[in-house]
């Protein structure tokens, strides 16, 4: 049961071989049992929401949603009415939103059943999930290693099949990198595709909600229900809801896949290099034409990102003042001290670091030299992609230059930032991109998952998901479950 | 470019954060590592390039400043640590 696709689970629900309570209960139990070892959830709902179960049952009987009755977790930065939304921070430890995020509401309307909230790096800042204020998340493939971040709880929960689906968000790689580290599929759609209303903001021009699941078909089905214009988000794209179409065959005749060979040749990890090469070869064997491309400004992406994302973060997180909601410092006698002490005690060290970098980049004397300069570099990177997409349909490249690392192994923040060099370029350009499992390292470090990134044209989620689904029709990497969780 | 102690204090004020004396050195080093990494953007020739604020270059949409989802005054005030029926409460500002 735990390794069934959404379509297979839906079939069982419709044919009454299982009912919604049983299916949700099964995964709820798995969340309870495995949360101690994985730390994947911050909140497991005590009881499964009765209204959601009724809605799911009605949808199943009406036959109007394949998602009806399918359980899921939301990353703990999606506001959930009446359910704590902490963003992995002491600042929001007791925050219970009075409303649902649009994405949450749309999935509930489609009949999905929310079991709880997934752990994450505080305010989505981190690539290891070691920056959660509550507990680190362990990678189900090796509990001594990180699951990636910031959507590490979502990725670990899906990898351990504690849930079949989890939402995530991606600012510079926060869906794709944990998906790669945990051996699952994760898609960050085009910027503007999914409403950000009710998503606690980190960097407003980069944040985008998406989906994490074992396979591409599941991602496509759930993403379809999350999309469509939302008047409550002024950056929501004025597009009708997108509808995923599962390809019937694995044939890739006519598809042009762009590859920047230098990115692959520069990989230091031999397993990642080999699996990436093999996966691209598999696309070629299926009929795709592999075309060399150049992205000449992409090596400046990490530097530009660490101006832009902190700048936006310093602005967005200024709302946490200890007065209207969130943590408030005790026994403070003046307003200025109340602001400063509440923020100093409520935020973790990584969040404070990024707020300070952002405040510096936006301050008088540095705004033009750094913030505007980084925005110009962002355009150069975006133009590189536009040029590449005149010759190719999708781009294939690594997700991360490294395998999941040990907890506490990376004490140098900069090297963790640099490891996002393959995911950040597409984020800056706002392009849809995904990570799909392409195999495992088989070295003394153990059996650790490896992902391949596919990047598409703006609003062309269909092409990248189709290629991932076709690849997954012929491979079983995405179906692997760590032994301890089978 | 590097951040010195005086600038760190200015940044902390802008960021509304306190930096304990014991952490000044460590934070200065940490921020300067990021600044050194950021400097690479100066390698790009951007003389003729327009800044890109949003991926789709969209213009910020506006709407009328009207309440559209009913009043949630009580629910929102309940999120504050200190509030009365109609106000957020803060330490005294004016003597």
Coordinates of C-alpha atoms in Angstrom, one line a residue:
Chain A
X1 CA 0.0 0.0 0.0
X2 CA 2.7 2.5 0.9
X3 CA 4.3 2.4 -2.5
X4 CA 1.2 2.9 -4.5
X5 CA 0.8 5.9 -6.8
X6 CA -2.1 8.4 -6.4
X7 CA -3.9 6.8 -9.4
X8 CA -3.6 3.3 -7.8
X9 CA -4.7 4.6 -4.4
X10 CA -7.6 6.5 -6.0
X11 CA -8.7 3.3 -7.8
X12 CA -8.8 1.4 -4.4
X13 CA -10.8 4.2 -2.9
X14 CA -13.3 4.4 -5.8
X15 CA -13.7 0.6 -5.9
X16 CA -14.2 0.6 -2.1
X17 CA -11.3 -1.8 -1.4
X18 CA -10.2 0.7 1.2
X19 CA -12.0 3.8 2.6
X20 CA -10.7 7.2 3.3
X21 CA -10.4 6.7 7.1
X22 CA -8.3 3.5 6.6
X23 CA -6.0 5.1 4.0
X24 CA -5.4 8.3 6.1
X25 CA -5.1 6.2 9.3
X26 CA -2.5 4.0 7.7
X27 CA -0.3 7.0 6.9
X28 CA -1.1 8.8 10.1
X29 CA 0.2 5.7 12.0
X30 CA 3.4 5.7 9.9
X31 CA 3.9 9.4 10.7
X32 CA 3.5 8.7 14.4
X33 CA 5.8 5.6 14.4
X34 CA 8.6 7.0 12.2
X35 CA 8.7 10.6 13.4
X36 CA 11.0 9.8 16.3
X37 CA 13.7 8.5 14.0
X38 CA 13.3 11.0 11.1
X39 CA 12.1 14.2 12.8
X40 CA 10.2 14.9 9.6
X41 CA 7.2 16.5 11.2
X42 CA 6.8 19.4 13.5
X43 CA 3.1 18.8 14.0
X44 CA 1.2 15.6 13.6
X45 CA -2.5 16.4 13.9
X46 CA -4.0 14.5 16.9
X47 CA -6.9 13.5 14.9
X48 CA -7.6 13.4 11.2
X49 CA -9.9 16.3 10.3
X50 CA -13.4 14.9 10.1
X51 CA -14.6 17.6 7.7
X52 CA -11.7 16.8 5.3
X53 CA -12.6 13.1 5.5
X54 CA -16.3 13.9 4.7
X55 CA -15.3 16.2 1.8
X56 CA -12.9 13.5 0.5
X57 CA -15.7 10.8 0.7
X58 CA -18.1 13.1 -1.2
X59 CA -15.5 13.8 -3.9
X60 CA -14.8 10.1 -4.3
X61 CA -18.5 9.3 -4.7
X62 CA -18.9 12.2 -7.1
X63 CA -15.9 10.9 -9.0
X64 CA -14.6 14.5 -9.6
X65 CA -11.1 14.3 -8.2
X66 CA -8.3 11.8 -8.4
X67 CA -6.8 13.4 -5.3
X68 CA -9.8 12.8 -3.1
X69 CA -8.9 10.9 0.0
X70 CA -5.1 11.1 -0.6
X71 CA -3.2 12.1 2.6
X72 CA -0.5 14.7 2.6
X73 CA 1.7 16.9 4.7
X74 CA 2.3 20.6 4.3
X75 CA 5.6 22.2 4.8
X76 CA 5.3 24.2 8.0
X77 CA 5.4 27.6 6.3
X78 CA 2.0 27.1 4.6
X79 CA -0.6 28.7 6.8
X80 CA -3.2 26.2 8.0
X81 CA -6.3 27.5 9.7
X82 CA -6.4 26.4 13.3
X83 CA -3.1 24.3 13.0
X84 CA 0.2 25.7 14.3
X85 CA 2.4 27.1 11.6
X86 CA 5.9 27.6 13.0
X87 CA 8.1 28.0 9.9
X88 CA 10.7 26.0 11.9
X89 CA 11.2 29.0 14.2
X90 CA 10.9 29.9 17.8
X91 CA 9.6 33.2 16.5
X92 CA 6.4 31.4 15.4
X93 CA 6.4 28.5 17.8
X94 CA 2.8 29.3 19.0
X95 CA 1.4 30.9 15.8
X96 CA -1.9 29.5 14.8
X97 CA -3.1 31.1 11.6
X98 CA -6.7 32.2 11.3
X99 CA -6.8 31.3 7.6
X100 CA -5.5 28.7 5.1
X101 CA -2.9 29.4 2.4
X102 CA -4.4 29.3 -1.1
X103 CA -2.4 26.2 -2.0
X104 CA -3.6 24.5 1.2
X105 CA -7.2 25.5 0.5
X106 CA -7.1 24.3 -3.1
X107 CA -5.7 20.9 -2.2
X108 CA -8.3 20.5 0.6
X109 CA -11.0 21.5 -2.0
X110 CA -9.7 18.7 -4.2
X111 CA -10.4 16.3 -1.4
X112 CA -6.8 15.8 0.0
X113 CA -6.5 15.0 3.7
X114 CA -3.9 16.9 5.7
X115 CA -2.1 14.9 8.4
X116 CA 0.2 17.5 9.7
X117 CA 3.1 19.9 9.1
X118 CA 6.6 19.0 7.9
X119 CA 9.8 20.2 9.5
X120 CA 12.0 22.6 7.7
X121 CA 15.0 24.9 8.0
X122 CA 14.0 28.1 9.9
X123 CA 12.1 30.4 7.6
X124 CA 13.3 28.2 4.7
X125 CA 16.9 29.3 5.1
X126 CA 19.2 26.4 4.8
X127 CA 20.2 23.3 2.8
X128 CA 20.5 20.7 5.5
X129 CA 17.4 21.0 7.7
X130 CA 19.9 21.4 10.6
X131 CA 18.5 25.0 11.0
X132 CA 15.1 24.0 12.4
X133 CA 14.6 25.6 15.8
X134 CA 13.0 22.3 17.0
X135 CA 15.0 19.4 15.7
X136 CA 17.1 18.3 12.8
X137 CA 15.6 16.0 10.2
X138 CA 17.4 12.7 9.5
X139 CA 17.7 11.3 6.0
X140 CA 15.8 8.0 5.9
X141 CA 18.5 6.5 3.7
X142 CA 21.1 7.1 6.4
X143 CA 19.9 8.6 9.6
X144 CA 23.3 10.1 10.4
X145 CA 23.0 12.2 7.3
X146 CA 21.0 15.3 6.4
X147 CA 17.9 15.1 4.2
X148 CA 18.8 18.4 2.4
X149 CA 16.7 21.6 2.9
X150 CA 14.9 23.6 3.4
X151 CA 12.0 21.3 2.6
X152 CA 13.9 18.4 4.3
X153 CA 11.0 17.3 6.5
X154 CA 8.7 17.0 3.4
X155 CA 11.4 15.0 1.5
X156 CA 12.2 12.7 4.4
X157 CA 8.5 12.0 5.1
X158 CA 7.9 11.0 1.5
X159 CA 11.1 9.0 1.2
X160 CA 10.1 7.0 4.3
X161 CA 6.5 6.7 2.9
X162 CA 5.1 8.4 6.0
X163 CA 2.9 10.2 3.4
X164 CA 2.6 9.7 -0.3
X165 CA 2.7 13.5 -0.9
X166 CA 4.1 16.6 0.7
X167 CA 4.1 20.2 -0.3
X168 CA 7.4 22.1 -0.3
X169 CA 8.7 25.5 -1.2
X170 CA 11.8 26.4 -3.2
X171 CA 13.6 29.7 -3.1
X172 CA 17.1 28.6 -4.3
X173 CA 16.7 24.8 -4.5
X174 CA 14.7 24.0 -1.4
X175 CA 12.5 21.4 -3.1
X176 CA 15.0 20.0 -5.7
X177 CA 18.0 19.5 -3.4
X178 CA 16.2 17.6 -0.6
X179 CA 14.3 15.6 -3.3
X180 CA 17.7 14.5 -4.7
X181 CA 19.1 13.8 -1.2
X182 CA 16.1 11.6 -0.3
X183 CA 15.6 9.8 -3.6
X184 CA 12.2 11.3 -4.6
X185 CA 10.8 13.6 -7.2
X186 CA 10.2 17.3 -6.5
X187 CA 9.0 20.1 -8.7
X188 CA 9.4 23.8 -8.3
X189 CA 6.9 25.3 -10.9
X190 CA 7.4 28.6 -12.7
X191 CA 7.4 31.7 -10.5
X192 CA 3.8 32.9 -10.3
X193 CA 2.3 29.5 -11.1
X194 CA 1.3 28.7 -7.5
X195 CA -0.1 31.4 -5.2
X196 CA 2.2 32.6 -2.4
X197 CA -0.8 33.8 -0.4
X198 CA -0.5 32.2 3.1
X199 CA 3.1 31.1 2.5
X200 CA 5.3 32.8 5.1
X201 CA 7.6 34.9 2.9
X202 CA 11.4 34.5 2.7
X203 CA 12.3 36.1 -0.6
X204 CA 9.2 37.3 -2.5
X205 CA 10.7 37.3 -6.0
X206 CA 12.0 33.8 -5.7
X207 CA 9.7 31.8 -3.3
X208 CA 7.5 29.3 -5.1
X209 CA 5.4 26.5 -3.7
X210 CA 5.6 23.0 -5.2
X211 CA 5.2 19.3 -4.7
X212 CA 7.3 16.3 -3.5
X213 CA 6.3 12.7 -4.2
X214 CA 7.9 9.5 -5.3
X215 CA 7.1 9.9 -9.0
X216 CA 6.5 12.6 -11.6
X217 CA 2.9 11.6 -12.3
X218 CA 2.0 12.1 -8.6
X219 CA 3.7 15.5 -8.7
X220 CA 1.9 16.5 -11.9
X221 CA -1.5 15.5 -10.5
X222 CA -1.1 17.5 -7.2
X223 CA 0.6 20.5 -8.8
X224 CA -2.4 20.8 -11.2
X225 CA -4.7 21.3 -8.3
X226 CA -2.5 24.0 -6.8
X227 CA -2.2 26.3 -9.8
X228 CA -4.3 29.1 -11.3
X229 CA -4.5 32.9 -10.7
X230 CA -5.1 34.1 -7.2
X231 CA -6.2 37.7 -6.6
X232 CA -4.9 37.4 -3.1
X233 CA -1.3 37.2 -4.4
X234 CA -0.3 40.2 -6.5
X235 CA 2.5 38.2 -8.1
X236 CA 0.3 35.3 -9.0
X237 CA 0.6 34.8 -12.8
X238 CA -2.6 35.6 -14.7
X239 CA -2.9 32.1 -16.1
X240 CA -5.7 29.6 -16.0
X241 CA -5.2 26.5 -13.9
X242 CA -2.6 24.2 -15.5
X243 CA -3.5 20.6 -16.2
X244 CA -1.0 17.8 -16.2
X245 CA -1.2 15.3 -19.0
X246 CA 0.6 12.0 -18.4
X247 CA 2.4 10.8 -21.5
X248 CA 1.4 7.4 -22.9
X249 CA 4.8 6.1 -23.9
X250 CA 8.4 6.6 -23.0
X251 CA 9.3 7.8 -26.5
X252 CA 11.3 11.0 -26.6
X253 CA 11.7 11.4 -30.4
X254 CA 11.9 15.1 -31.4
X255 CA 12.8 16.3 -27.9
X256 CA 15.9 18.5 -27.7
X257 CA 17.8 18.3 -24.4
X258 CA 20.3 21.0 -23.5
X259 CA 23.4 19.9 -21.5
X260 CA 26.2 22.2 -20.3
X261 CA 29.0 19.6 -20.4
X262 CA 31.3 21.7 -18.2
X263 CA 28.9 21.4 -15.3
X264 CA 29.1 17.6 -15.5
X265 CA 32.8 17.4 -16.2
X266 CA 33.4 19.6 -13.2
X267 CA 31.6 17.2 -10.8
X268 CA 34.1 16.0 -8.2
X269 CA 31.9 13.1 -6.9
X270 CA 32.5 10.1 -9.3
X271 CA 29.1 8.5 -8.5
X272 CA 27.1 11.7 -9.2
X273 CA 29.1 12.2 -12.4
X274 CA 28.5 8.7 -13.6
X275 CA 24.8 8.5 -12.7
X276 CA 24.2 12.0 -14.3
X277 CA 26.0 10.8 -17.5
X278 CA 24.0 7.6 -17.6
X279 CA 20.7 9.3 -17.1
X280 CA 21.3 11.7 -19.9
X281 CA 22.4 8.7 -22.1
X282 CA 19.1 7.1 -21.2
X283 CA 17.2 10.2 -22.5
X284 CA 19.3 9.9 -25.8
X285 CA 18.4 6.2 -26.0
X286 CA 14.7 7.1 -25.8
X287 CA 15.1 9.3 -28.8
X288 CA 16.0 12.7 -27.4
X289 CA 18.7 14.7 -29.1
X290 CA 21.4 16.0 -26.7
X291 CA 22.6 19.5 -27.6
X292 CA 25.5 21.3 -26.0
X293 CA 24.5 24.7 -24.5
X294 CA 26.3 27.5 -22.7
X295 CA 25.1 29.4 -19.6
X296 CA 28.1 31.8 -19.3
X297 CA 26.8 33.8 -16.3
X298 CA 25.5 30.9 -14.2
X299 CA 28.7 30.8 -12.1
X300 CA 27.7 34.2 -10.8
X301 CA 24.3 33.0 -9.7
X302 CA 25.2 32.1 -6.1
X303 CA 26.8 35.5 -5.5
X304 CA 23.8 37.3 -6.9
X305 CA 21.4 35.2 -5.0
X306 CA 23.1 36.0 -1.7
X307 CA 22.5 39.6 -2.3
X308 CA 18.9 39.4 -3.5
X309 CA 17.5 36.7 -1.3
X310 CA 18.8 38.2 2.0
X311 CA 17.7 41.7 0.8
X312 CA 14.2 40.5 0.3
X313 CA 14.4 38.4 3.6
X314 CA 15.5 41.5 5.6
X315 CA 12.5 43.3 4.3
X316 CA 9.9 40.5 4.7
X317 CA 11.1 39.5 8.2
X318 CA 10.9 43.1 9.5
X319 CA 7.2 42.3 10.2
X320 CA 8.3 40.1 13.1
X321 CA 8.4 42.8 15.8
X322 CA 7.1 40.9 18.8
X323 CA 3.9 43.0 18.9
X324 CA 1.2 41.7 16.5
X325 CA 2.1 38.0 16.5
X326 CA 5.0 35.8 17.2
X327 CA 7.5 35.7 20.0
X328 CA 7.7 38.6 22.4
X329 CA 10.7 39.1 24.8
X330 CA 9.7 39.4 28.4
X331 CA 10.1 42.2 30.9
X332 CA 11.0 44.9 28.4
X333 CA 10.3 48.5 29.3
X334 CA 10.7 50.4 26.0
X335 CA 9.4 49.8 22.5
X336 CA 12.7 49.9 20.7
X337 CA 14.1 47.3 23.1
X338 CA 11.0 45.2 22.7
X339 CA 11.5 45.0 18.9
X340 CA 15.3 44.3 19.1
X341 CA 15.2 41.8 22.0
X342 CA 12.1 39.9 20.6
X343 CA 13.9 39.5 17.2
X344 CA 17.2 38.6 18.8
X345 CA 15.7 35.9 21.0
X346 CA 13.1 34.7 18.4
X347 CA 15.3 34.2 15.3
X348 CA 18.0 31.6 15.0
X349 CA 21.6 32.4 14.0
X350 CA 21.3 31.7 10.3
X351 CA 18.2 33.8 9.9
X352 CA 19.8 36.7 11.7
X353 CA 22.9 36.4 9.5
X354 CA 20.8 36.7 6.4
X355 CA 18.8 39.6 7.7
X356 CA 22.0 41.4 8.4
X357 CA 23.4 40.7 5.0
X358 CA 20.2 42.0 3.5
X359 CA 20.1 45.1 5.6
X360 CA 23.7 45.8 4.6
X361 CA 23.1 45.3 0.9
X362 CA 20.1 47.6 1.0
X363 CA 21.8 50.3 3.1
X364 CA 22.9 53.7 1.8
X365 CA 26.1 53.5 -0.2
X366 CA 25.7 49.8 -1.0
X367 CA 22.3 49.6 -2.7
X368 CA 23.6 50.5 -6.2
X369 CA 26.9 48.6 -5.8
X370 CA 25.3 45.3 -4.6
X371 CA 21.5 45.2 -4.8
X372 CA 21.1 46.7 -8.2
X373 CA 24.2 45.1 -9.5
X374 CA 22.9 41.7 -8.4
X375 CA 19.6 42.4 -10.2
X376 CA 21.5 43.1 -13.4
X377 CA 23.4 39.9 -13.0
X378 CA 20.1 38.2 -12.5
X379 CA 18.9 39.5 -15.9
X380 CA 22.1 38.2 -17.6
X381 CA 21.5 34.7 -16.2
X382 CA 17.8 34.9 -17.3
X383 CA 18.9 36.0 -20.8
X384 CA 21.4 33.0 -21.0
X385 CA 18.4 30.7 -20.4
X386 CA 16.3 32.4 -23.0
X387 CA 19.0 32.0 -25.5
X388 CA 19.5 28.3 -24.6
X389 CA 15.7 27.7 -25.0
X390 CA 15.8 28.9 -28.6
X391 CA 17.7 25.7 -29.3
X392 CA 16.5 23.2 -26.8
X393 CA 13.2 22.2 -25.1
X394 CA 14.5 21.3 -21.7
X395 CA 17.9 21.5 -19.9
X396 CA 19.3 18.5 -18.0
X397 CA 21.9 19.1 -15.3
X398 CA 23.0 18.0 -11.8
X399 CA 20.9 19.0 -8.7
X400 CA 23.8 19.0 -6.2
X401 CA 27.5 18.5 -6.6
X402 CA 27.5 16.4 -3.5
X403 CA 25.9 13.4 -1.8
X404 CA 23.9 13.9 1.4
X405 CA 26.4 14.8 4.1
X406 CA 26.7 13.9 7.8
X407 CA 25.0 16.0 10.4
X408 CA 27.4 18.7 11.6
X409 CA 29.9 18.0 8.8
X410 CA 29.5 21.3 7.2
X411 CA 30.5 24.0 9.6
X412 CA 31.5 26.4 6.9
X413 CA 28.3 28.2 5.8
X414 CA 29.9 29.4 2.5
X415 CA 30.5 25.8 1.3
X416 CA 26.8 25.0 2.0
X417 CA 25.8 28.1 0.0
X418 CA 28.1 27.2 -2.9
X419 CA 26.6 23.7 -3.1
X420 CA 23.4 25.3 -4.4
X421 CA 25.2 26.4 -7.6
X422 CA 23.2 24.1 -9.9
X423 CA 19.7 25.0 -8.5
X424 CA 20.0 28.7 -8.0
X425 CA 20.3 29.8 -11.7
X426 CA 16.8 28.5 -12.6
X427 CA 15.4 30.1 -9.4
X428 CA 16.7 33.5 -10.4
X429 CA 15.2 33.1 -13.9
X430 CA 11.9 31.9 -12.4
X431 CA 11.9 28.8 -14.5
X432 CA 10.1 25.5 -13.8
X433 CA 12.5 22.8 -12.7
X434 CA 12.4 19.4 -11.0
X435 CA 14.7 16.8 -9.5
X436 CA 14.1 13.1 -10.3
X437 CA 16.0 10.1 -8.8
X438 CA 18.5 8.6 -11.2
X439 CA 20.2 6.0 -8.9
X440 CA 22.4 5.5 -5.9
X441 CA 26.0 5.9 -5.0
X442 CA 27.6 2.6 -4.3
X443 CA 30.7 3.6 -2.5
X444 CA 32.0 3.2 1.0
X445 CA 29.8 6.1 2.2
X446 CA 26.8 3.8 1.6
X447 CA 23.8 3.7 -0.7
X448 CA 22.8 7.3 -1.1
X449 CA 20.3 8.8 -3.6
X450 CA 21.3 10.9 -6.6
X451 CA 19.0 13.2 -8.6
X452 CA 19.0 14.8 -12.0
X453 CA 17.6 18.3 -12.5
X454 CA 15.4 19.1 -15.5
X455 CA 14.7 22.8 -16.3
X456 CA 11.9 23.9 -18.6
X457 CA 10.8 27.1 -20.4
X458 CA 8.7 29.5 -18.5
X459 CA 5.3 27.9 -17.8
X460 CA 6.3 24.7 -19.4
X461 CA 6.0 22.3 -16.5
X462 CA 4.5 19.8 -18.8
X463 CA 7.7 19.1 -20.7
X464 CA 9.9 18.5 -17.7
X465 CA 7.4 16.4 -15.9
X466 CA 6.7 14.4 -19.1
X467 CA 10.4 13.6 -19.5
X468 CA 10.6 12.6 -15.8
X469 CA 7.6 10.4 -16.2
X470 CA 8.9 8.8 -19.3
X471 CA 12.2 8.1 -17.6
X472 CA 10.3 6.6 -14.6
X473 CA 8.3 4.4 -16.9
X474 CA 11.6 2.6 -17.6
X475 CA 13.4 2.9 -14.2
X476 CA 12.6 2.0 -10.6
X477 CA 14.8 4.4 -8.7
X478 CA 11.8 6.5 -7.6
X479 CA 10.1 3.4 -6.2
X480 CA 12.9 2.5 -3.8
X481 CA 12.1 2.7 -0.1
X482 CA 14.8 2.6 2.6
X483 CA 14.9 -0.8 4.2
X484 CA 14.0 0.5 7.7
X485 CA 10.8 2.0 6.4
X486 CA 9.5 -0.8 4.1
Chain B
X1 CA 35.0 45.6 0.8
X2 CA 34.6 44.4 4.3
X3 CA 32.4 45.1 7.3
X4 CA 34.0 46.6 10.4
X5 CA 32.8 46.8 13.9
X6 CA 31.2 50.2 13.5
X7 CA 29.3 49.1 10.4
X8 CA 28.2 45.9 12.2
X9 CA 26.6 48.1 14.8
X10 CA 24.8 50.1 12.1
X11 CA 23.7 47.0 10.4
X12 CA 22.3 45.6 13.7
X13 CA 20.4 48.8 14.2
X14 CA 18.9 48.6 10.7
X15 CA 18.1 44.9 11.3
X16 CA 16.6 45.6 14.7
X17 CA 18.9 43.0 16.3
X18 CA 21.2 43.0 19.4
X19 CA 24.7 41.6 19.0
X20 CA 26.2 40.4 22.3
X21 CA 29.8 41.6 22.7
X22 CA 30.9 38.0 22.9
X23 CA 29.6 37.4 19.3
X24 CA 30.9 40.5 17.6
X25 CA 34.1 38.9 16.3
X26 CA 32.5 35.7 15.1
X27 CA 29.6 37.5 13.3
X28 CA 31.9 40.0 11.7
X29 CA 34.0 37.2 10.3
X30 CA 30.9 35.3 9.1
X31 CA 29.4 38.3 7.4
X32 CA 32.7 39.2 5.7
X33 CA 32.9 35.7 4.3
X34 CA 29.5 36.2 2.6
X35 CA 30.6 39.7 1.4
X36 CA 33.7 38.2 -0.1
X37 CA 31.6 35.7 -2.0
X38 CA 29.2 38.3 -3.1
X39 CA 32.0 40.4 -4.6
X40 CA 32.1 38.0 -7.6
X41 CA 29.1 39.8 -9.1
X42 CA 31.5 42.6 -10.0
X43 CA 33.1 40.3 -12.5
X44 CA 30.1 40.8 -14.8
X45 CA 29.9 43.7 -17.3
X46 CA 26.4 45.1 -16.6
X47 CA 26.9 48.5 -18.1
X48 CA 24.0 48.1 -20.6
X49 CA 21.8 45.8 -18.5
X50 CA 18.6 46.7 -16.8
X51 CA 18.0 45.4 -13.3
X52 CA 15.6 42.5 -13.1
X53 CA 13.4 42.6 -10.0
X54 CA 11.0 39.8 -10.9
X55 CA 11.4 36.7 -13.1
X56 CA 8.5 37.6 -15.3
X57 CA 9.2 41.4 -15.3
X58 CA 5.5 41.8 -14.2
X59 CA 4.2 45.1 -13.0
X60 CA 2.9 45.0 -9.5
X61 CA -0.8 44.5 -9.6
X62 CA -3.0 46.8 -7.4
X63 CA -6.5 46.4 -6.1
X64 CA -8.8 48.5 -4.1
X65 CA -7.9 48.6 -0.4
X66 CA -11.1 46.9 0.7
X67 CA -11.8 44.2 3.1
X68 CA -12.9 41.2 1.1
X69 CA -12.9 38.3 3.5
X70 CA -14.9 39.7 6.4
X71 CA -13.4 41.1 9.6
X72 CA -11.1 38.9 11.6
X73 CA -10.3 41.6 14.2
X74 CA -10.7 39.4 17.2
X75 CA -8.8 36.4 15.7
X76 CA -5.9 38.6 14.7
X77 CA -5.7 40.5 18.0
X78 CA -5.7 37.1 19.8
X79 CA -2.4 36.3 18.1
X80 CA -0.7 39.1 20.0
X81 CA 1.0 38.5 23.3
X82 CA -0.6 41.7 24.7
X83 CA -3.8 43.3 23.4
X84 CA -7.0 44.7 24.7
X85 CA -10.4 44.6 22.8
X86 CA -9.2 47.0 20.1
X87 CA -5.5 47.6 20.4
X88 CA -2.1 46.0 20.4
X89 CA -0.4 46.9 23.7
X90 CA 3.3 48.0 23.8
X91 CA 5.5 49.6 26.4
X92 CA 4.8 53.3 27.0
X93 CA 6.2 55.4 24.2
X94 CA 5.3 59.0 25.4
X95 CA 5.7 60.1 29.0

